[in-house]
Coordinates of C-alpha atoms and ligand atoms in Angstrom, one line a residue:
M838 CA 96.1 69.2 15.0
Y839 CA 93.8 68.9 12.1
R840 CA 90.3 69.5 13.2
L841 CA 87.2 68.6 11.2
F842 CA 85.3 72.1 10.3
L843 CA 81.7 71.4 8.6
F844 CA 79.7 74.0 7.7
V845 CA 76.2 72.4 6.8
A846 CA 73.2 74.5 5.4
M847 CA 69.9 73.7 6.2
S848 CA 67.3 76.0 5.0
S849 CA 63.3 75.7 5.5
I850 CA 61.8 74.9 2.8
L851 CA 58.7 75.3 4.0
P852 CA 56.0 78.1 2.6
N853 CA 55.3 81.3 4.6
W854 CA 52.5 81.2 6.5
L855 CA 49.7 83.9 5.9
Y856 CA 48.8 86.2 8.6
A857 CA 45.0 84.7 8.7
D858 CA 46.5 81.6 10.4
L859 CA 48.7 82.7 13.1
R860 CA 48.0 81.9 16.6
L861 CA 49.7 82.4 20.0
G862 CA 49.9 80.9 23.6
V863 CA 52.2 81.9 26.4
F864 CA 53.5 79.4 29.3
E865 CA 55.5 79.8 32.3
V866 CA 56.9 77.6 35.3
D867 CA 58.3 78.1 38.2
A868 CA 62.4 77.5 38.1
T869 CA 63.3 78.1 41.4
P870 CA 65.5 75.5 42.9
A871 CA 65.0 73.8 46.5
I872 CA 67.4 75.0 49.5
G873 CA 70.5 73.3 49.3
S874 CA 70.7 72.8 45.6
P875 CA 73.8 74.2 43.9
L876 CA 73.5 77.7 42.3
A877 CA 76.2 78.5 40.0
Y878 CA 78.7 79.8 42.8
D879 CA 77.1 78.9 46.2
P880 CA 74.5 76.3 47.1
M881 CA 70.8 78.3 47.6
R882 CA 70.4 79.4 50.9
E883 CA 67.0 81.3 50.3
A884 CA 64.6 82.5 47.5
T885 CA 65.2 85.5 47.0
L886 CA 62.6 86.1 44.2
P887 CA 61.5 83.2 42.1
L888 CA 63.2 82.2 39.0
S889 CA 61.0 81.6 35.8
C890 CA 60.9 79.2 32.9
R891 CA 58.5 80.7 30.2
G892 CA 57.9 81.0 26.4
V893 CA 55.8 81.5 23.5
V894 CA 54.4 78.8 21.2
L895 CA 53.4 80.6 17.7
T896 CA 51.1 77.9 15.7
G897 CA 49.2 77.9 12.5
E898 CA 49.1 75.9 9.3
Q899 CA 52.5 75.3 9.8
Q900 CA 54.7 73.1 12.4
P901 CA 54.9 75.3 15.6
I902 CA 57.4 77.5 16.7
V903 CA 58.8 77.8 20.5
I904 CA 60.6 80.3 22.2
C905 CA 61.6 79.7 25.9
C906 CA 63.9 81.5 28.3
V907 CA 64.6 80.6 31.4
D908 CA 66.2 82.7 34.7
W909 CA 69.6 80.4 34.6
L910 CA 73.1 80.9 34.3
G911 CA 73.1 78.9 30.6
I912 CA 71.9 75.7 29.5
A913 CA 74.4 73.8 27.8
N914 CA 74.7 70.4 25.6
D915 CA 72.2 67.5 26.7
S916 CA 70.2 69.5 28.5
A917 CA 69.8 72.3 26.0
D918 CA 68.8 69.1 23.7
L919 CA 66.7 67.8 26.3
F920 CA 64.6 71.2 26.8
R921 CA 64.3 71.6 23.1
N922 CA 63.2 68.0 22.1
T923 CA 60.5 67.5 25.3
L924 CA 58.9 71.4 24.2
A925 CA 59.1 70.1 20.3
Q926 CA 57.4 66.9 21.5
A927 CA 55.1 68.6 23.2
V928 CA 53.7 70.9 20.6
N929 CA 54.1 68.3 18.1
T930 CA 56.8 70.1 16.0
S931 CA 60.5 69.7 14.8
V932 CA 63.1 70.5 17.5
N933 CA 64.9 72.8 14.8
R934 CA 61.6 75.0 15.4
V935 CA 62.2 75.7 19.3
V936 CA 65.0 77.6 21.0
V937 CA 65.7 77.6 24.4
H938 CA 67.6 80.8 25.9
T939 CA 68.9 81.9 29.4
L940 CA 69.1 85.4 30.6
H941 CA 72.2 84.3 32.4
Q942 CA 71.6 85.3 36.5
H943 CA 74.7 84.3 38.5
D944 CA 72.6 83.4 41.4
A945 CA 70.5 80.8 39.9
P946 CA 71.5 77.2 38.8
R947 CA 73.8 75.9 36.0
C948 CA 72.2 73.4 33.7
D949 CA 74.3 70.9 31.8
L950 CA 73.2 67.1 31.5
T951 CA 76.4 66.4 30.0
A952 CA 78.7 67.7 32.2
A953 CA 76.4 66.3 34.9
K954 CA 77.3 62.8 33.4
I955 CA 80.9 63.2 33.5
L956 CA 81.2 64.1 36.9
G957 CA 79.0 61.6 37.8
E958 CA 81.5 59.1 37.0
Y959 CA 83.4 60.4 39.8
G960 CA 80.7 60.6 42.4
Q961 CA 80.6 64.4 42.0
A962 CA 77.2 65.3 39.7
A963 CA 75.1 66.6 42.6
A964 CA 77.5 68.9 44.1
H965 CA 77.3 71.1 40.4
Y966 CA 73.8 70.0 39.5
D967 CA 70.3 69.5 41.0
V968 CA 69.4 67.2 37.8
P969 CA 65.9 65.9 39.1
F970 CA 65.2 69.4 39.5
I971 CA 66.4 70.2 36.2
K972 CA 64.1 67.5 34.7
D973 CA 61.6 68.2 36.6
V974 CA 61.5 71.7 35.3
V975 CA 62.2 70.5 31.6
S976 CA 58.9 68.3 32.1
R977 CA 56.7 70.5 33.5
A978 CA 58.0 73.6 30.6
G979 CA 56.5 70.5 28.4
L980 CA 52.9 70.6 30.1
A981 CA 52.9 74.3 30.2
A982 CA 54.0 74.6 26.2
A983 CA 51.5 72.0 25.2
Q984 CA 48.8 73.8 27.3
A985 CA 49.7 77.0 25.6
A986 CA 49.7 75.6 22.0
K987 CA 45.7 74.6 23.2
E988 CA 44.9 78.0 24.2
A989 CA 47.1 79.6 21.6
Q990 CA 45.1 83.0 20.5
T991 CA 44.3 84.4 16.9
V992 CA 47.1 87.2 16.2
T993 CA 45.3 90.1 14.5
S994 CA 48.7 92.1 13.8
I995 CA 52.1 92.5 15.7
S996 CA 53.5 95.8 16.6
T997 CA 57.4 96.7 17.2
G998 CA 58.9 99.4 19.6
V999 CA 62.6 100.4 20.4
A1000 CA 63.6 102.6 23.3
T1001 CA 67.4 103.6 24.7
V1002 CA 68.1 102.4 28.0
E1003 CA 69.8 105.0 29.9
N1004 CA 73.0 103.9 32.2
V1005 CA 72.9 100.5 31.7
A1006 CA 75.1 98.9 29.6
S1007 CA 78.9 99.5 29.2
N1008 CA 81.4 97.7 27.6
R1009 CA 83.8 95.7 29.7
R1010 CA 87.2 95.4 27.9
L1011 CA 88.8 98.5 28.2
L1012 CA 92.2 98.8 25.7
G1013 CA 95.2 100.6 26.2
P1014 CA 96.6 101.9 23.3
D1015 CA 98.5 98.8 22.2
G1016 CA 95.2 97.5 21.1
K1017 CA 95.1 95.0 24.2
V1018 CA 92.8 94.6 26.9
H1019 CA 93.9 96.8 29.7
T1020 CA 91.4 96.3 32.5
T1021 CA 88.2 94.3 32.6
R1022 CA 85.6 96.2 33.8
Y1023 CA 83.1 93.5 35.5
T1024 CA 79.8 93.8 36.2
A1025 CA 79.7 95.2 39.5
C1026 CA 82.8 97.7 39.5
K1027 CA 84.2 99.4 43.3
D1028 CA 86.8 101.6 41.5
P1029 CA 85.0 104.9 40.4
A1030 CA 88.5 105.6 38.4
I1031 CA 87.4 102.7 36.2
R1032 CA 83.8 103.3 36.2
D1033 CA 84.8 106.8 34.6
L1034 CA 86.2 105.6 31.7
P1035 CA 84.4 105.4 28.5
V1036 CA 81.3 103.3 27.9
G1037 CA 82.8 101.5 25.0
V1038 CA 80.6 99.9 22.2
I1039 CA 77.5 98.7 23.2
D1040 CA 73.9 98.4 21.6
P1041 CA 71.6 100.8 24.3
Q1042 CA 68.6 100.3 22.3
L1043 CA 66.1 97.7 23.5
K1044 CA 63.5 96.3 21.2
L1045 CA 60.0 95.1 21.7
L1046 CA 58.0 92.8 19.5
A1047 CA 54.5 92.7 20.6
F1048 CA 51.9 90.0 19.4
E1049 CA 48.3 91.6 19.0
G1050 CA 45.0 89.8 19.4
T1051 CA 41.5 90.9 19.3
R1052 CA 41.6 91.6 23.4
G1053 CA 44.8 93.8 23.0
P1054 CA 48.0 92.4 22.9
I1055 CA 48.8 88.8 23.8
A1056 CA 52.7 88.9 24.7
A1057 CA 55.8 91.4 24.5
I1058 CA 59.1 89.6 23.8
T1059 CA 61.9 92.2 24.5
F1060 CA 65.4 92.0 23.7
Y1061 CA 68.5 93.9 25.3
A1062 CA 72.2 93.2 25.7
T1063 CA 73.8 93.2 28.7
H1064 CA 75.1 90.9 31.6
P1065 CA 72.2 90.7 34.3
Q1066 CA 74.3 91.4 37.4
S1067 CA 74.0 93.9 40.3
Y1068 CA 75.3 91.7 42.8
Y1069 CA 75.8 87.7 43.4
R1070 CA 77.1 85.4 45.2
T1071 CA 74.6 85.7 47.8
G1072 CA 73.1 82.1 47.6
G1073 CA 69.9 83.9 47.2
A1074 CA 68.3 82.7 43.8
N1075 CA 66.8 85.6 42.0
P1076 CA 66.1 87.0 38.5
D1077 CA 68.6 89.7 39.1
F1078 CA 68.2 93.7 37.5
P1079 CA 66.6 92.4 33.5
G1080 CA 64.2 89.7 35.3
M1081 CA 63.1 92.1 37.7
A1082 CA 62.2 94.6 35.2
R1083 CA 60.4 91.9 33.2
N1084 CA 58.3 90.9 36.1
S1085 CA 57.3 94.6 37.1
R1086 CA 56.4 94.9 33.8
Q1087 CA 53.9 92.0 33.5
S1088 CA 52.4 92.9 36.5
S1089 CA 51.8 96.5 35.6
S1090 CA 50.8 96.1 31.8
G1091 CA 48.8 92.4 32.7
V1092 CA 50.8 91.3 29.5
F1093 CA 52.7 88.6 29.3
H1094 CA 56.1 89.4 29.1
L1095 CA 59.3 87.1 27.8
H1096 CA 62.9 88.9 28.1
L1097 CA 65.7 87.8 26.0
N1098 CA 69.4 88.9 26.4
G1099 CA 71.1 90.2 23.5
A1100 CA 74.5 89.8 22.7
G1101 CA 75.6 90.6 26.4
G1102 CA 79.0 88.9 26.2
N1103 CA 81.2 91.5 26.7
I1104 CA 78.6 93.8 28.1
G1105 CA 78.0 95.0 31.7
A1106 CA 76.5 97.5 33.9
G1107 CA 80.0 98.1 35.6
K1108 CA 79.8 101.5 34.6
Y1109 CA 76.9 102.3 36.1
N1110 CA 76.8 99.7 39.0
D1111 CA 79.3 100.0 42.3
G1112 CA 77.6 96.6 43.4
S1113 CA 75.6 98.5 46.4
H1114 CA 72.5 96.6 46.9
E1115 CA 70.0 99.1 46.5
N1116 CA 71.4 99.5 43.1
R1117 CA 70.0 96.7 42.0
Q1118 CA 66.6 98.2 41.9
V1119 CA 67.6 101.3 40.3
L1120 CA 69.2 99.1 37.1
A1121 CA 65.9 97.4 36.9
E1122 CA 63.9 100.3 36.9
R1123 CA 66.0 101.8 34.1
V1124 CA 65.6 98.7 32.1
A1125 CA 61.6 98.7 33.0
A1126 CA 61.4 102.1 32.0
A1127 CA 63.0 101.4 28.6
M1128 CA 60.6 98.4 28.1
K1129 CA 57.7 100.7 29.2
L1130 CA 58.5 103.3 26.4
A1131 CA 58.8 100.9 23.9
F1132 CA 55.5 99.3 24.8
D1133 CA 54.0 102.5 24.8
N1134 CA 55.1 104.0 21.3
R1135 CA 54.8 100.7 19.8
Q1136 CA 54.0 100.6 16.0
T1137 CA 51.3 98.3 14.9
S1138 CA 51.8 96.5 11.6
Q1139 CA 49.7 93.9 9.5
L1140 CA 51.0 90.9 9.5
E1141 CA 52.6 89.9 6.0
S1142 CA 54.0 86.6 7.0
V1143 CA 56.2 84.3 9.1
D1144 CA 58.9 82.2 8.4
W1145 CA 61.3 80.0 10.2
S1146 CA 64.8 79.3 9.1
F1147 CA 68.1 78.1 10.6
R1148 CA 71.6 76.6 10.1
E1149 CA 73.6 74.3 11.8
L1150 CA 77.0 74.4 12.0
V1151 CA 80.0 72.8 13.7
A1152 CA 81.8 74.8 16.0
P1153 CA 85.6 75.4 15.6
L1154 CA 86.8 74.3 18.8
A1155 CA 89.2 76.4 21.0
E1156 CA 93.0 75.2 20.4
H1157 CA 93.5 75.0 24.1
L1158 CA 90.6 72.2 24.9
N1159 CA 92.4 69.0 25.4
E1160 CA 90.6 66.0 26.3
A1161 CA 93.4 64.3 28.1
E1162 CA 94.2 67.2 30.7
L1163 CA 90.2 67.9 30.6
T1164 CA 89.6 64.6 31.6
A1165 CA 92.5 64.4 34.3
A1166 CA 91.2 67.5 36.3
V1167 CA 87.5 65.9 36.1
A1168 CA 89.1 62.8 37.7
D1169 CA 91.4 64.7 40.4
D1170 CA 89.8 64.8 44.1
S1171 CA 92.3 67.8 44.6
T1172 CA 90.7 69.8 41.8
P1173 CA 89.1 73.0 43.1
Y1174 CA 85.3 72.9 43.3
A1175 CA 84.9 75.4 40.4
L1176 CA 87.8 74.6 38.1
R1177 CA 86.3 70.5 38.4
G1178 CA 83.2 71.9 37.3
H1179 CA 84.7 74.1 34.5
A1180 CA 86.7 71.0 33.4
A1181 CA 83.7 68.8 33.1
E1182 CA 81.7 71.7 31.2
K1183 CA 84.6 71.8 28.6
L1184 CA 85.2 68.3 28.0
A1185 CA 81.1 68.2 27.5
F1186 CA 81.3 70.7 24.8
L1187 CA 84.7 69.1 23.3
Q1188 CA 83.0 65.4 23.2
R1189 CA 80.1 66.6 21.6
T1190 CA 81.3 68.7 18.7
N1191 CA 84.1 65.9 18.2
A1192 CA 81.2 64.0 17.8
G1193 CA 79.7 66.1 15.0
I1194 CA 77.0 67.9 17.4
Q1195 CA 76.1 70.8 15.8
L1196 CA 74.9 74.2 17.1
Q1197 CA 71.8 76.0 15.1
V1198 CA 71.3 79.6 14.6
S1199 CA 67.7 80.1 13.9
R1200 CA 65.6 83.1 12.5
L1201 CA 62.7 84.1 12.6
R1202 CA 61.0 86.7 10.1
I1203 CA 57.5 88.2 10.7
G1204 CA 57.3 91.0 7.9
A1205 CA 59.8 93.4 7.9
N1206 CA 61.2 92.0 11.2
Q1207 CA 63.8 89.5 11.6
I1208 CA 65.0 88.0 15.0
L1209 CA 68.2 85.6 15.3
F1210 CA 68.3 83.3 17.8
M1211 CA 72.2 82.8 18.6
P1212 CA 74.5 80.6 20.8
G1213 CA 76.7 81.3 23.5
E1214 CA 77.9 84.5 25.5
L1215 CA 78.0 86.5 22.0
F1216 CA 80.0 89.7 22.0
V1217 CA 77.4 92.9 20.9
E1218 CA 79.3 93.3 17.8
Y1219 CA 77.6 90.5 16.3
Q1220 CA 74.4 92.2 16.8
L1221 CA 75.5 95.5 15.7
A1222 CA 76.9 93.8 12.7
A1223 CA 73.2 91.9 11.9
Q1224 CA 71.6 95.0 12.5
H1225 CA 73.9 97.0 9.8
M1226 CA 73.9 93.8 7.4
A1227 CA 70.0 93.9 6.9
P1228 CA 69.4 97.7 6.9
D1229 CA 66.1 97.1 5.5
S1230 CA 64.8 94.8 8.5
N1231 CA 64.1 95.9 11.8
V1232 CA 66.8 93.3 13.6
M1233 CA 66.1 91.6 17.1
L1234 CA 69.0 89.5 18.6
A1235 CA 68.8 86.8 21.3
A1236 CA 72.3 85.5 22.5
Y1237 CA 72.7 83.1 25.5
G1238 CA 71.2 80.0 23.6
E1239 CA 73.5 76.8 23.6
Y1240 CA 75.7 77.4 26.6
G1241 CA 78.4 75.1 25.8
T1242 CA 80.4 77.5 23.5
Q1243 CA 80.7 80.0 26.7
Y1244 CA 81.7 83.0 25.5
I1245 CA 82.5 84.0 21.7
G1246 CA 84.3 86.9 20.9
T1247 CA 85.2 88.6 17.5
R1248 CA 88.2 87.2 15.7
V1249 CA 89.9 90.6 16.5
A1250 CA 89.1 90.2 20.4
Y1251 CA 90.8 86.9 20.5
D1252 CA 94.0 89.1 19.9
Q1253 CA 93.5 91.7 22.6
G1254 CA 93.5 89.3 25.5
G1255 CA 91.1 89.8 28.6
Y1256 CA 88.8 87.4 30.6
E1257 CA 86.3 86.6 28.0
T1258 CA 88.5 85.3 25.3
S1259 CA 90.9 83.4 27.6
D1260 CA 91.4 80.0 27.5
R1261 CA 89.3 79.7 30.9
A1262 CA 86.4 81.7 29.3
T1263 CA 85.6 80.7 25.9
N1264 CA 85.3 77.0 24.2
V1265 CA 85.5 78.4 20.7
S1266 CA 88.3 79.5 18.4
P1267 CA 88.5 82.9 16.6
R1268 CA 87.5 80.8 13.4
I1269 CA 83.9 81.1 14.8
E1270 CA 83.2 84.6 13.6
G1271 CA 83.4 83.5 10.4
V1272 CA 81.2 80.6 10.7
L1273 CA 78.4 82.9 12.8
T1274 CA 78.7 85.5 10.2
E1275 CA 78.2 83.4 7.5
A1276 CA 74.8 81.9 9.0
M1277 CA 73.4 85.3 9.9
R1278 CA 74.4 86.7 6.1
D1279 CA 72.3 83.7 4.8
L1280 CA 69.5 83.9 7.2
L1281 CA 69.2 87.7 6.9
A1282 CA 69.6 87.5 3.2
A1283 CA 71.9 90.4 3.9
S1284 CA 71.9 93.0 1.5
D1285 CA 76.0 93.7 2.9
R1286 CA 77.7 90.8 2.9
R1287 CA 80.9 92.7 3.4
L1288 CA 80.5 93.7 7.3
L1289 CA 82.1 91.7 10.2
P1290 CA 81.5 91.7 13.4
S1291 CA 85.4 92.5 14.1
D1292 CA 84.5 95.9 12.0
Y1293 CA 82.7 97.3 15.5
T1294 CA 85.4 95.7 17.6
E1295 CA 87.4 99.3 19.4
R1296 CA 90.9 98.8 18.0
T1297 CA 93.0 100.9 20.5
G1298 CA 91.8 103.0 23.8
A1299 CA 93.1 105.6 26.1
L1300 CA 94.9 103.4 29.0
P1301 CA 98.6 103.3 29.5
K1302 CA 100.2 100.4 27.9
R1303 CA 100.6 97.5 30.5
D1304 CA 103.5 97.2 32.1
Ligands
ZN2215 ZN1 79.0 85.6 31.6

């Protein structure tokens, strides 16, 4: 089938801000649903720990920039638009200067208003999404962001830090000598033999960017690539170990903390997590230790300039997405609950993409630091390639923006099999690597334009061949 495949480059032509103009405000609203609301897999029974929607607003002579992150599984399609448009209006900026990400917790809500509309035609929306609650969080986030812009404090300098997170991230995709995925090491792994297998390709580094004011740091933003699950399907909403690490850092440092998930699509704590409940706190403390180290050892640099740029692109759709089949699955009352929800989410992404609605990849540059904001459950190889293609910059990356794509593998990974690149789990084709890589190169002003994320994908493993 012929698919329209466009790549439209949109570049910011706004001049850089001078450092003297920069101010930063912070906001946070509660994002915990009510008991009985649907979490991603089960109805909510209790709020084990509150979920948060938080962000920063950068203001200055140019239009504001908003970076927001929510403790939910994913924010997709029309709901991503609603979030971004509401925040943009709240601070009087362009929607292209607003990014909304999630930390991808699983005892937390899904958020896809397009899928909700599709399911609503069959009276099924409320079983999957708490639409009034979603809209309430968006509207409270807008009010809080507007207030943050008003109360923004002068940024006198920025600082950056880095620390290795010990024994948390591990690659989920374990290959046999034939180069195919032999075993998936899920986020909780009870089998010690699978836990003992090599770590695989990860990015062990947690990076930190802090905005300093006249009375000390105003906000810290951290980036670390991993699925956030210790255990789930408890019915108890909670922000899991990365959110717990963030919360403990914010309360012990007194500095507002925004944590963003890196390209953790094929990464989880499985090697270091047997799923026991006490291990959640252990993982949280390992992440918090790296957050503290990066913060305590941060290096301050003078503000030179601040620049926002973005690219819009049409996602190359996965060949398996079939509108008639997905529509039939959504319409059929005998479709199991989870599959019906997934079919609606896939249909939502398919219909929007076919209508020409594009994905945005964005880049914030502050002096020698470049921060990429990417869609989907991105594989860690994108993050490693981004760092190497711009070796003169300190590159940080947040994934889990627009969630409609679901998993985004490397080109090579799509040939290797495994869960993440299966029809169930990804809504984009292997051509996504080329499209995203071109956008990353342009935004980062890459000095090495030959590097591809696939260059970082392992090709063979030590496990025996599947029979
Ligand atoms: Zn995931």
